[in-house]
Amino acid sequence: MEPVRVALLGCGVVGSEVARLLREQHDDLAARVGAPLELVGIAVRRPERERPGVDPSLLTADAEDLVRRADVVVEVVGGIEPVRSLLHEAFRHGAGVVTANKMLLAEHGPELFEAARAADVDLYYEAAVAGAIPLIRPLRESLAGDRVRRFLGIVNGTTNYVLDQMDTTGAGFADAVERAQALGYAEADPTADVEGYDAASKAAILASLAFHTRVPGDAVHREGITGVTAADVAAAARLGCVVKLLAIGERVPAGADGGPEGVTVRVHPAFVPRSHPLAGVRGPFNAVFVEAEAAGELMFYGPGAGGTPTAGAVLGDVVAVARHRVHGGRGPGESAYADLPALPMSRVLTRYHVRLEVADRPGVLARVADAFAAHGVSIEQVRQQAVGEGPDRTAELVVVTHVAPDTSLSETVEDLAHLDAVLDVTSVMRVEGE
Ligand SMILES: NC(=O)C1=CN([C@@H]2O[C@H](COP(=O)(O)OP(=O)(O)OC[C@H]3O[C@@H](n4cnc5c(N)ncnc54)[C@H](O)[C@@H]3O)[C@@H](O)[C@H]2O)C=CC1
Ligand SMILES: N[C@@H](CC=O)C(=O)O
Ligand code: NA
């Protein structure tokens, strides 16, 4: 049987593990594919550098030439260029592609899917969202007969690790980020993780699949975790919650006021009740709930980051693409027929937890309550506690709202910040997952 020629682009945290598994599982992979997988080269920036366990004769700095010698191109470099051009070259040359690159797919997915379709080859990307967890294939294939209403989950291992460390060990933010980098969870620039860009790319990919509609990364409302403080984590604990960075996509029906049907997609930190299964997702693990009309509620859970688990997902895609080379056929292409608009945050319904430092004098509570009422926001809970002694005494006021449109809630917070009696708005966090 002719071997299937595999080119590996990148030999970092994920790539080095892909190379190892290709070598160590050679016979099993050959049996599953129906032909041997031959690693024909590994494109790296510095081929002269020694890499333990990697045959130096495979290393090359000429990625373009390598791509032209392959039937399947595995891209685990990351970023946009040069990989975008290299993948186009792979398609032009008739090679199938496996990538773990969510940023590239969120920014340039449609053109890459179109190029794969035109060349009649595969584009697979299981590792791009939630690492090792089978999630892309269930959405693309298993749920192709269903109608997804909503997904809600934790899709970034680095930020989940950082928030978990802050919650359970009292670690500082910077220390926890450094540990996530050392463990291979973080992106080359961890800003992509902590500012929510990585999760937003993944949310865009999930929304595109779930709702059969193109959702670019910049249509996702994004807030990272750099503003989350130890005080927020402690406030969450007092409320029986934990802080998690969530990715949420919802299909929104047409509004009674004439607002169109569409989808909302957002990434932000939120309080999640400790009784909710997402609260128990620890360290670099990810979990995603998918709510579909026929299937009901599904939960996908597992390692969301790390070299070996991610390489496992990449290899699963390599087997699928290689099987098509050997036996014929092609995996599903892009499905964007629904063409729903991405709606603004005014169409999102959520709850807020607001912590204020206020003057401790008569009438303050009433004025705060009036600000919420002016925007039609109903209050579920208020707690007040005196801070300090004597004439300088202030009060900490914690307000938890009922569900309301996100913009009504954010406008309320803006008004509160301008009230004389409000000395500081110390924390604003959404409450999700109830
Ligand atoms: N580390 C993880 O847990 C996960 C990573 N991913 C994705 O996998 C991809 C790779 O991630 P990591 O392995 O963690 O990154 P990494 O930074 O460890 O590895 C990337 C490698 O590509 C090399 N490189 C850069 N430019 C190159 C070029 N022009 N030609 C050849 N090599 C080049 C770098 O020197 C580096 O060794 C990224 O898209 C990332 O988002 C996806 C899921 C999980
Ligand atoms: N940096 C990412 C890696 C996986 O996609 C994360 O932390 O989840
Ligand atoms: Na996955």
CSV table of C-alpha atoms and ligand atoms in Angstrom, one decimal:
chain,number,residue,atom,x,y,z
A,1,MET,CA,0.0,0.0,0.0
A,2,GLU,CA,1.3,3.5,-0.9
A,3,PRO,CA,2.1,5.4,2.3
A,4,VAL,CA,0.2,8.6,3.1
A,5,ARG,CA,2.8,11.4,3.2
A,6,VAL,CA,2.4,13.7,6.3
A,7,ALA,CA,4.1,17.1,6.6
A,8,LEU,CA,4.3,18.6,10.1
A,9,LEU,CA,4.5,22.4,10.4
A,10,GLY,CA,5.8,23.4,13.8
A,11,CYS,CA,7.5,21.4,16.5
A,12,GLY,CA,6.7,23.1,19.7
A,13,VAL,CA,4.5,21.9,22.6
A,14,VAL,CA,1.9,20.2,20.4
A,15,GLY,CA,4.1,19.5,17.3
A,16,SER,CA,6.8,17.6,19.2
A,17,GLU,CA,4.0,15.3,20.7
A,18,VAL,CA,2.4,14.8,17.3
A,19,ALA,CA,5.8,13.7,15.9
A,20,ARG,CA,6.3,11.3,18.9
A,21,LEU,CA,2.8,9.7,18.6
A,22,LEU,CA,3.2,9.3,14.8
A,23,ARG,CA,6.4,7.4,15.5
A,24,GLU,CA,5.3,5.4,18.5
A,25,GLN,CA,1.9,4.4,17.2
A,26,HIS,CA,3.0,3.8,13.6
A,27,ASP,CA,1.6,0.3,13.3
A,28,ASP,CA,-1.8,1.0,14.9
A,29,LEU,CA,-2.2,4.1,12.8
A,30,ALA,CA,-1.4,2.2,9.6
A,31,ALA,CA,-4.0,-0.4,10.5
A,32,ARG,CA,-6.6,2.2,11.2
A,33,VAL,CA,-5.9,4.2,8.0
A,34,GLY,CA,-5.4,1.2,5.7
A,35,ALA,CA,-1.9,2.5,4.7
A,36,PRO,CA,1.2,3.6,6.6
A,37,LEU,CA,1.5,7.3,7.6
A,38,GLU,CA,5.0,8.5,6.5
A,39,LEU,CA,6.3,11.7,8.2
A,40,VAL,CA,8.1,13.3,5.3
A,41,GLY,CA,9.3,16.4,7.1
A,42,ILE,CA,8.9,18.8,10.0
A,43,ALA,CA,9.1,22.6,9.3
A,44,VAL,CA,10.8,24.5,12.0
A,45,ARG,CA,12.4,27.9,12.3
A,46,ARG,CA,15.8,26.6,13.4
A,47,PRO,CA,16.5,23.1,11.9
A,48,GLU,CA,20.0,23.1,13.4
A,49,ARG,CA,18.6,23.0,16.9
A,50,GLU,CA,18.7,19.6,18.6
A,51,ARG,CA,15.3,18.2,19.5
A,52,PRO,CA,15.3,15.1,21.6
A,53,GLY,CA,13.4,12.2,20.0
A,54,VAL,CA,13.2,13.9,16.6
A,55,ASP,CA,15.1,12.6,13.6
A,56,PRO,CA,17.2,15.6,12.5
A,57,SER,CA,17.0,14.6,8.8
A,58,LEU,CA,13.3,15.4,8.9
A,59,LEU,CA,13.8,19.0,10.0
A,60,THR,CA,13.6,21.7,7.4
A,61,ALA,CA,13.3,25.5,7.3
A,62,ASP,CA,11.6,25.3,3.8
A,63,ALA,CA,8.0,24.9,4.8
A,64,GLU,CA,6.7,25.7,1.3
A,65,ASP,CA,8.7,22.9,-0.3
A,66,LEU,CA,7.6,20.5,2.5
A,67,VAL,CA,3.9,21.3,1.9
A,68,ARG,CA,4.3,20.4,-1.8
A,69,ARG,CA,5.6,16.9,-0.9
A,70,ALA,CA,2.7,15.9,1.3
A,71,ASP,CA,-0.8,14.4,1.1
A,72,VAL,CA,-1.7,15.6,4.6
A,73,VAL,CA,-0.4,18.9,6.1
A,74,VAL,CA,-0.6,19.2,9.9
A,75,GLU,CA,-0.3,22.8,11.0
A,76,VAL,CA,0.7,23.4,14.7
A,77,VAL,CA,2.6,26.7,14.4
A,78,GLY,CA,-0.2,29.1,15.3
A,79,GLY,CA,-0.8,32.7,14.2
A,80,ILE,CA,-1.9,34.0,10.8
A,81,GLU,CA,1.1,34.3,8.5
A,82,PRO,CA,3.0,32.4,7.1
A,83,VAL,CA,0.6,29.5,7.9
A,84,ARG,CA,-2.4,31.0,6.0
A,85,SER,CA,-0.4,31.1,2.8
A,86,LEU,CA,1.1,27.7,3.5
A,87,LEU,CA,-2.3,26.1,3.9
A,88,HIS,CA,-3.5,27.8,0.6
A,89,GLU,CA,-0.4,26.2,-1.0
A,90,ALA,CA,-1.4,22.8,0.5
A,91,PHE,CA,-4.9,23.1,-1.0
A,92,ARG,CA,-3.6,24.2,-4.4
A,93,HIS,CA,-1.3,21.2,-4.3
A,94,GLY,CA,-4.2,18.9,-3.4
A,95,ALA,CA,-3.2,18.1,0.2
A,96,GLY,CA,-5.7,17.7,3.1
A,97,VAL,CA,-5.1,19.9,6.1
A,98,VAL,CA,-5.3,19.4,9.9
A,99,THR,CA,-4.9,22.4,12.1
A,100,ALA,CA,-5.1,23.4,15.8
A,101,ASN,CA,-5.2,27.1,14.9
A,102,LYS,CA,-8.3,28.7,16.2
A,103,MET,CA,-7.1,32.2,15.6
A,104,LEU,CA,-6.6,31.5,11.9
A,105,LEU,CA,-10.0,29.8,11.6
A,106,ALA,CA,-11.9,32.6,13.4
A,107,GLU,CA,-10.3,35.2,11.2
A,108,HIS,CA,-10.0,33.4,7.8
A,109,GLY,CA,-12.1,30.3,8.1
A,110,PRO,CA,-14.5,31.0,5.2
A,111,GLU,CA,-11.7,31.5,2.6
A,112,LEU,CA,-9.9,28.3,3.9
A,113,PHE,CA,-13.1,26.2,3.7
A,114,GLU,CA,-13.7,27.6,0.2
A,115,ALA,CA,-10.1,26.7,-0.9
A,116,ALA,CA,-10.5,23.2,0.6
A,117,ARG,CA,-13.9,22.7,-1.2
A,118,ALA,CA,-12.4,24.0,-4.5
A,119,ALA,CA,-9.5,21.5,-4.2
A,120,ASP,CA,-11.9,18.7,-3.0
A,121,VAL,CA,-9.8,18.0,0.1
A,122,ASP,CA,-10.4,18.0,3.8
A,123,LEU,CA,-9.9,20.7,6.4
A,124,TYR,CA,-10.1,19.2,10.0
A,125,TYR,CA,-9.6,21.2,13.2
A,126,GLU,CA,-10.7,19.2,16.3
A,127,ALA,CA,-7.8,20.4,18.4
A,128,ALA,CA,-8.6,24.1,17.7
A,129,VAL,CA,-11.5,24.2,20.2
A,130,ALA,CA,-11.2,22.6,23.7
A,131,GLY,CA,-8.0,20.7,22.9
A,132,ALA,CA,-8.5,16.9,23.3
A,133,ILE,CA,-12.3,17.0,23.8
A,134,PRO,CA,-14.3,15.7,20.9
A,135,LEU,CA,-16.5,18.7,20.2
A,136,ILE,CA,-16.0,19.8,16.6
A,137,ARG,CA,-16.9,16.4,15.2
A,138,PRO,CA,-20.0,16.0,17.3
A,139,LEU,CA,-21.2,19.5,16.2
A,140,ARG,CA,-20.2,19.0,12.6
A,141,GLU,CA,-21.5,15.4,12.3
A,142,SER,CA,-23.4,13.9,15.2
A,143,LEU,CA,-25.7,17.0,15.7
A,144,ALA,CA,-26.1,17.7,12.0
A,145,GLY,CA,-29.7,16.5,12.3
A,146,ASP,CA,-30.6,18.6,15.3
A,147,ARG,CA,-31.1,22.3,16.1
A,148,VAL,CA,-28.7,23.8,18.6
A,149,ARG,CA,-30.2,26.5,20.8
A,150,ARG,CA,-27.2,27.4,23.0
A,151,PHE,CA,-23.7,26.4,24.1
A,152,LEU,CA,-22.1,27.5,27.4
A,153,GLY,CA,-18.7,26.4,28.5
A,154,ILE,CA,-15.1,26.9,29.6
A,155,VAL,CA,-12.9,26.8,26.5
A,156,ASN,CA,-9.6,28.2,27.6
A,157,GLY,CA,-7.4,26.0,29.8
A,158,THR,CA,-4.9,28.7,30.8
A,159,THR,CA,-7.5,31.1,32.3
A,160,ASN,CA,-9.3,28.2,34.0
A,161,TYR,CA,-6.0,27.1,35.5
A,162,VAL,CA,-5.3,30.7,36.7
A,163,LEU,CA,-8.8,31.2,38.2
A,164,ASP,CA,-8.7,27.8,39.8
A,165,GLN,CA,-5.3,28.6,41.4
A,166,MET,CA,-6.6,31.9,42.6
A,167,ASP,CA,-9.7,30.3,44.1
A,168,THR,CA,-8.1,27.2,45.7
A,169,THR,CA,-4.5,28.2,46.6
A,170,GLY,CA,-4.9,32.0,46.9
A,171,ALA,CA,-2.1,32.3,44.2
A,172,GLY,CA,-1.6,35.7,42.6
A,173,PHE,CA,-2.6,36.4,39.0
A,174,ALA,CA,1.0,36.8,37.6
A,175,ASP,CA,2.4,33.7,39.3
A,176,ALA,CA,-0.5,31.5,38.1
A,177,VAL,CA,-0.1,32.7,34.5
A,178,GLU,CA,3.7,31.9,34.6
A,179,ARG,CA,2.9,28.4,35.8
A,180,ALA,CA,0.3,27.9,33.0
A,181,GLN,CA,3.0,29.0,30.5
A,182,ALA,CA,5.6,26.6,31.9
A,183,LEU,CA,3.1,23.7,31.8
A,184,GLY,CA,2.5,24.4,28.0
A,185,TYR,CA,-1.2,25.5,28.3
A,186,ALA,CA,-0.7,29.1,27.3
A,187,GLU,CA,-0.4,30.6,23.8
A,188,ALA,CA,3.0,31.9,22.6
A,189,ASP,CA,1.7,35.3,23.9
A,190,PRO,CA,-0.4,34.6,27.0
A,191,THR,CA,-2.3,37.9,26.4
A,192,ALA,CA,-4.4,35.9,23.9
A,193,ASP,CA,-5.5,33.7,26.8
A,194,VAL,CA,-5.9,36.2,29.7
A,195,GLU,CA,-7.6,38.9,27.5
A,196,GLY,CA,-10.1,36.4,26.2
A,197,TYR,CA,-9.0,36.5,22.5
A,198,ASP,CA,-8.3,32.7,22.4
A,199,ALA,CA,-11.7,31.9,23.9
A,200,ALA,CA,-13.4,34.4,21.6
A,201,SER,CA,-11.8,32.7,18.5
A,202,LYS,CA,-13.1,29.3,19.9
A,203,ALA,CA,-16.5,30.8,20.6
A,204,ALA,CA,-16.7,32.1,17.0
A,205,ILE,CA,-15.8,28.6,15.7
A,206,LEU,CA,-18.4,26.9,17.9
A,207,ALA,CA,-21.1,29.4,17.0
A,208,SER,CA,-20.4,29.0,13.3
A,209,LEU,CA,-20.9,25.2,13.6
A,210,ALA,CA,-23.7,25.3,16.1
A,211,PHE,CA,-25.8,27.8,14.3
A,212,HIS,CA,-24.8,27.1,10.6
A,213,THR,CA,-23.8,30.7,10.2
A,214,ARG,CA,-20.5,32.6,9.8
A,215,VAL,CA,-19.5,34.3,13.0
A,216,PRO,CA,-16.1,36.0,12.7
A,217,GLY,CA,-13.9,36.4,15.9
A,218,ASP,CA,-14.5,40.1,16.0
A,219,ALA,CA,-18.3,39.6,16.3
A,220,VAL,CA,-17.8,38.0,19.7
A,221,HIS,CA,-18.3,40.3,22.7
A,222,ARG,CA,-15.0,39.8,24.6
A,223,GLU,CA,-13.8,40.5,28.2
A,224,GLY,CA,-10.8,38.8,29.7
A,225,ILE,CA,-9.8,38.0,33.2
A,226,THR,CA,-7.1,40.6,33.8
A,227,GLY,CA,-9.6,42.7,35.8
A,228,VAL,CA,-10.6,39.8,38.1
A,229,THR,CA,-9.2,40.5,41.6
A,230,ALA,CA,-8.7,38.4,44.7
A,231,ALA,CA,-11.7,40.4,46.1
A,232,ASP,CA,-13.9,39.2,43.2
A,233,VAL,CA,-12.9,35.6,43.9
A,234,ALA,CA,-13.7,36.1,47.6
A,235,ALA,CA,-17.0,37.8,46.8
A,236,ALA,CA,-17.9,34.9,44.6
A,237,ALA,CA,-17.1,32.5,47.4
A,238,ARG,CA,-19.4,34.4,49.8
A,239,LEU,CA,-22.2,34.0,47.3
A,240,GLY,CA,-21.6,30.3,46.9
A,241,CYS,CA,-20.0,30.8,43.5
A,242,VAL,CA,-16.7,30.5,41.6
A,243,VAL,CA,-15.4,32.9,38.9
A,244,LYS,CA,-15.0,31.2,35.5
A,245,LEU,CA,-14.3,32.6,32.0
A,246,LEU,CA,-17.3,31.5,30.0
A,247,ALA,CA,-18.0,31.3,26.3
A,248,ILE,CA,-21.7,31.5,25.5
A,249,GLY,CA,-23.5,31.3,22.2
A,250,GLU,CA,-27.3,31.6,21.9
A,251,ARG,CA,-29.8,31.5,19.1
A,252,VAL,CA,-32.1,34.5,19.8
A,253,PRO,CA,-35.6,34.5,18.4
A,254,ALA,CA,-37.0,37.6,16.7
A,255,GLY,CA,-37.9,40.1,19.4
A,256,ALA,CA,-41.5,41.3,20.1
A,257,ASP,CA,-40.2,44.9,19.4
A,258,GLY,CA,-39.2,43.8,15.8
A,259,GLY,CA,-35.6,42.9,16.6
A,260,PRO,CA,-34.4,40.3,14.1
A,261,GLU,CA,-33.7,36.6,14.8
A,262,GLY,CA,-29.9,36.0,15.2
A,263,VAL,CA,-27.2,34.8,17.4
A,264,THR,CA,-25.3,36.3,20.4
A,265,VAL,CA,-21.8,35.1,21.2
A,266,ARG,CA,-19.8,36.3,24.1
A,267,VAL,CA,-16.8,35.6,26.3
A,268,HIS,CA,-16.5,37.1,29.8
A,269,PRO,CA,-15.8,36.1,33.4
A,270,ALA,CA,-18.9,35.3,35.4
A,271,PHE,CA,-19.9,34.0,38.8
A,272,VAL,CA,-21.0,30.4,38.5
A,273,PRO,CA,-22.8,28.7,41.4
A,274,ARG,CA,-20.6,25.9,43.1
A,275,SER,CA,-23.5,23.5,42.5
A,276,HIS,CA,-23.2,23.9,38.7
A,277,PRO,CA,-21.1,21.2,36.9
A,278,LEU,CA,-18.9,24.0,35.3
A,279,ALA,CA,-17.8,25.1,38.8
A,280,GLY,CA,-16.2,21.7,39.3
A,281,VAL,CA,-14.1,22.0,36.1
A,282,ARG,CA,-10.6,22.4,37.5
A,283,GLY,CA,-7.1,23.3,36.2
A,284,PRO,CA,-6.6,23.2,32.5
A,285,PHE,CA,-9.7,21.2,31.9
A,286,ASN,CA,-12.5,22.5,29.6
A,287,ALA,CA,-16.2,21.7,29.5
A,288,VAL,CA,-19.0,22.7,27.1
A,289,PHE,CA,-22.7,22.3,27.5
A,290,VAL,CA,-24.7,22.1,24.3
A,291,GLU,CA,-28.4,22.5,24.4
A,292,ALA,CA,-30.1,21.1,21.3
A,293,GLU,CA,-33.8,20.7,20.5
A,294,ALA,CA,-33.9,17.0,20.0
A,295,ALA,CA,-30.9,15.8,22.1
A,296,GLY,CA,-31.6,18.0,25.1
A,297,GLU,CA,-28.6,18.9,27.2
A,298,LEU,CA,-25.2,17.4,26.3
A,299,MET,CA,-21.9,18.0,28.2
A,300,PHE,CA,-18.4,17.6,26.7
A,301,TYR,CA,-15.6,17.5,29.2
A,302,GLY,CA,-11.8,16.8,29.2
A,303,PRO,CA,-8.3,18.3,28.9
A,304,GLY,CA,-8.6,21.6,27.0
A,305,ALA,CA,-4.8,22.3,26.7
A,306,GLY,CA,-1.4,20.6,27.0
A,307,GLY,CA,0.9,19.0,24.4
A,308,THR,CA,0.0,15.3,24.6
A,309,PRO,CA,-3.9,15.6,24.9
A,310,THR,CA,-3.9,18.2,22.0
A,311,ALA,CA,-1.7,16.0,19.9
A,312,GLY,CA,-4.1,13.1,20.4
A,313,ALA,CA,-6.9,15.2,18.9
A,314,VAL,CA,-4.6,16.2,16.0
A,315,LEU,CA,-3.8,12.5,15.3
A,316,GLY,CA,-7.5,11.7,15.3
A,317,ASP,CA,-8.0,14.2,12.5
A,318,VAL,CA,-4.9,12.9,10.7
A,319,VAL,CA,-6.4,9.4,10.6
A,320,ALA,CA,-9.7,10.7,9.3
A,321,VAL,CA,-8.1,12.8,6.5
A,322,ALA,CA,-5.6,10.0,5.6
A,323,ARG,CA,-8.5,7.5,5.4
A,324,HIS,CA,-10.2,9.7,2.9
A,325,ARG,CA,-7.0,9.7,0.8
A,326,VAL,CA,-6.8,5.9,0.9
A,327,HIS,CA,-10.5,5.0,0.6
A,328,GLY,CA,-12.0,8.1,-1.1
A,329,GLY,CA,-14.6,10.6,0.2
A,330,ARG,CA,-14.3,13.8,2.1
A,331,GLY,CA,-15.4,15.1,5.5
A,332,PRO,CA,-18.1,17.8,5.8
A,333,GLY,CA,-17.3,21.3,4.6
A,334,GLU,CA,-18.5,24.6,5.9
A,335,SER,CA,-22.2,24.9,6.6
A,336,ALA,CA,-23.3,28.5,6.8
A,337,TYR,CA,-26.6,28.4,5.0
A,338,ALA,CA,-28.6,29.9,7.9
A,339,ASP,CA,-26.8,33.2,7.6
A,340,LEU,CA,-28.0,34.6,10.9
A,341,PRO,CA,-26.8,38.1,12.0
A,342,ALA,CA,-24.6,38.4,15.1
A,343,LEU,CA,-26.7,40.5,17.5
A,344,PRO,CA,-25.4,43.1,20.0
A,345,MET,CA,-25.3,42.7,23.8
A,346,SER,CA,-28.6,44.5,24.1
A,347,ARG,CA,-30.2,41.2,23.0
A,348,VAL,CA,-28.4,39.2,25.8
A,349,LEU,CA,-30.3,38.5,28.9
A,350,THR,CA,-28.2,38.0,32.1
A,351,ARG,CA,-27.9,38.9,35.8
A,352,TYR,CA,-25.3,41.2,37.4
A,353,HIS,CA,-23.5,41.1,40.8
A,354,VAL,CA,-22.5,44.6,41.6
A,355,ARG,CA,-20.4,45.7,44.6
A,356,LEU,CA,-20.3,49.3,45.6
A,357,GLU,CA,-18.7,51.4,48.2
A,358,VAL,CA,-21.3,54.0,49.3
A,359,ALA,CA,-21.6,56.7,51.9
A,360,ASP,CA,-23.2,55.3,55.0
A,361,ARG,CA,-26.1,57.8,55.4
A,362,PRO,CA,-29.9,57.8,55.2
A,363,GLY,CA,-31.5,57.5,51.7
A,364,VAL,CA,-28.4,56.0,49.9
A,365,LEU,CA,-30.0,52.6,49.5
A,366,ALA,CA,-33.2,54.2,48.1
A,367,ARG,CA,-31.1,56.1,45.5
A,368,VAL,CA,-29.2,53.0,44.5
A,369,ALA,CA,-32.5,51.1,44.1
A,370,ASP,CA,-33.9,54.0,42.0
A,371,ALA,CA,-31.0,53.7,39.5
A,372,PHE,CA,-31.8,50.0,39.0
A,373,ALA,CA,-35.6,50.8,38.7
A,374,ALA,CA,-34.9,53.6,36.1
A,375,HIS,CA,-33.6,51.0,33.7
A,376,GLY,CA,-36.3,48.4,34.5
A,377,VAL,CA,-33.9,46.2,36.4
A,378,SER,CA,-35.3,44.2,39.2
A,379,ILE,CA,-33.2,43.5,42.3
A,380,GLU,CA,-33.0,40.0,43.7
A,381,GLN,CA,-30.7,40.5,46.7
A,382,VAL,CA,-29.1,43.4,48.6
A,383,ARG,CA,-26.5,43.1,51.3
A,384,GLN,CA,-25.0,46.0,53.2
A,385,GLN,CA,-22.1,46.0,55.6
A,386,ALA,CA,-20.5,48.9,57.4
A,387,VAL,CA,-16.8,49.5,56.7
A,388,GLY,CA,-14.7,51.4,59.3
A,389,GLU,CA,-15.7,53.5,62.3
A,390,GLY,CA,-16.7,57.1,63.2
A,391,PRO,CA,-17.4,59.9,60.7
A,392,ASP,CA,-15.4,58.2,57.9
A,393,ARG,CA,-17.5,55.1,58.1
A,394,THR,CA,-18.7,53.9,54.6
A,395,ALA,CA,-20.7,50.9,53.6
A,396,GLU,CA,-20.2,48.0,51.2
A,397,LEU,CA,-23.3,47.3,49.2
A,398,VAL,CA,-23.7,44.1,47.2
A,399,VAL,CA,-26.6,44.0,44.8
A,400,VAL,CA,-27.6,40.9,42.8
A,401,THR,CA,-30.2,41.5,40.1
A,402,HIS,CA,-32.8,39.4,38.4
A,403,VAL,CA,-32.4,38.7,34.6
A,404,ALA,CA,-32.4,41.8,32.4
A,405,PRO,CA,-31.0,42.9,29.0
A,406,ASP,CA,-27.2,43.3,29.4
A,407,THR,CA,-27.3,46.9,28.2
A,408,SER,CA,-29.9,47.9,30.8
A,409,LEU,CA,-27.6,46.4,33.4
A,410,SER,CA,-24.4,48.1,32.1
A,411,GLU,CA,-26.3,51.5,31.8
A,412,THR,CA,-27.4,51.1,35.4
A,413,VAL,CA,-23.8,50.6,36.5
A,414,GLU,CA,-22.8,53.7,34.6
A,415,ASP,CA,-25.5,55.8,36.3
A,416,LEU,CA,-24.5,54.3,39.7
A,417,ALA,CA,-20.9,55.5,39.2
A,418,HIS,CA,-22.2,59.0,38.8
A,419,LEU,CA,-24.3,59.1,42.0
A,420,ASP,CA,-22.8,61.4,44.7
A,421,ALA,CA,-23.5,58.7,47.3
A,422,VAL,CA,-21.6,56.1,45.4
A,423,LEU,CA,-17.9,56.4,46.2
A,424,ASP,CA,-16.7,53.5,44.0
A,425,VAL,CA,-18.1,50.7,41.9
A,426,THR,CA,-15.6,48.1,43.1
A,427,SER,CA,-16.8,45.1,41.1
A,428,VAL,CA,-19.3,44.2,38.4
A,429,MET,CA,-19.7,40.6,37.3
A,430,ARG,CA,-22.4,38.6,35.5
A,431,VAL,CA,-23.9,35.6,37.2
A,432,GLU,CA,-24.5,32.7,34.8
A,433,GLY,CA,-25.4,29.0,34.9
A,434,GLU,CA,-28.5,28.9,37.1
B,1,LIG,N1,-0.5,24.2,23.7
B,1,LIG,C1,-1.8,23.8,23.8
B,1,LIG,O1,-2.3,23.4,24.8
B,1,LIG,C2,-2.7,24.0,22.6
B,1,LIG,C3,-2.3,24.7,21.4
B,1,LIG,N2,-3.2,24.8,20.4
B,1,LIG,C4,-2.7,25.4,19.2
B,1,LIG,O2,-1.7,24.7,18.6
B,1,LIG,C5,-0.8,25.5,17.9
B,1,LIG,C6,0.6,25.3,18.4
B,1,LIG,O3,0.6,25.6,19.8
B,1,LIG,P1,1.9,25.2,20.7
B,1,LIG,O4,2.5,24.0,20.2
B,1,LIG,O5,1.4,25.3,22.1
B,1,LIG,O6,2.8,26.5,20.4
B,1,LIG,P2,4.4,26.6,20.5
B,1,LIG,O7,4.7,28.0,20.5
B,1,LIG,O8,4.9,25.7,21.5
B,1,LIG,O9,4.9,25.9,19.1
B,1,LIG,C7,4.8,26.6,17.9
B,1,LIG,C8,6.1,26.3,17.2
B,1,LIG,O10,6.1,26.8,15.8
B,1,LIG,C9,7.4,27.3,15.6
B,1,LIG,N3,7.3,28.2,14.4
B,1,LIG,C10,6.9,29.5,14.4
B,1,LIG,N4,6.9,30.0,13.2
B,1,LIG,C11,7.3,29.0,12.4
B,1,LIG,C12,7.4,28.9,11.0
B,1,LIG,N5,7.3,29.9,10.2
B,1,LIG,N6,7.8,27.7,10.5
B,1,LIG,C13,7.9,26.6,11.3
B,1,LIG,N7,7.8,26.7,12.6
B,1,LIG,C14,7.5,27.9,13.1
B,1,LIG,C15,7.8,28.0,16.8
B,1,LIG,O11,9.2,28.1,16.9
B,1,LIG,C16,7.3,26.9,17.9
B,1,LIG,O12,8.3,25.9,18.1
B,1,LIG,C17,-1.4,27.0,18.1
B,1,LIG,O13,-2.2,27.3,17.0
B,1,LIG,C18,-2.2,26.8,19.4
B,1,LIG,O14,-3.2,27.8,19.5
B,1,LIG,C19,-4.4,24.2,20.4
B,1,LIG,C20,-4.9,23.5,21.5
B,1,LIG,C21,-4.0,23.4,22.7
B,2,LIG,N1,-3.9,28.5,25.2
B,2,LIG,C1,-5.0,27.6,25.0
B,2,LIG,C2,-4.5,26.3,24.4
B,2,LIG,C3,-5.6,25.5,23.9
B,2,LIG,O1,-6.3,25.9,23.0
B,2,LIG,C4,-5.7,27.3,26.3
B,2,LIG,O2,-5.1,27.7,27.4
B,2,LIG,O3,-6.8,26.8,26.3
B,3,NA,NA,-11.5,19.5,20.6
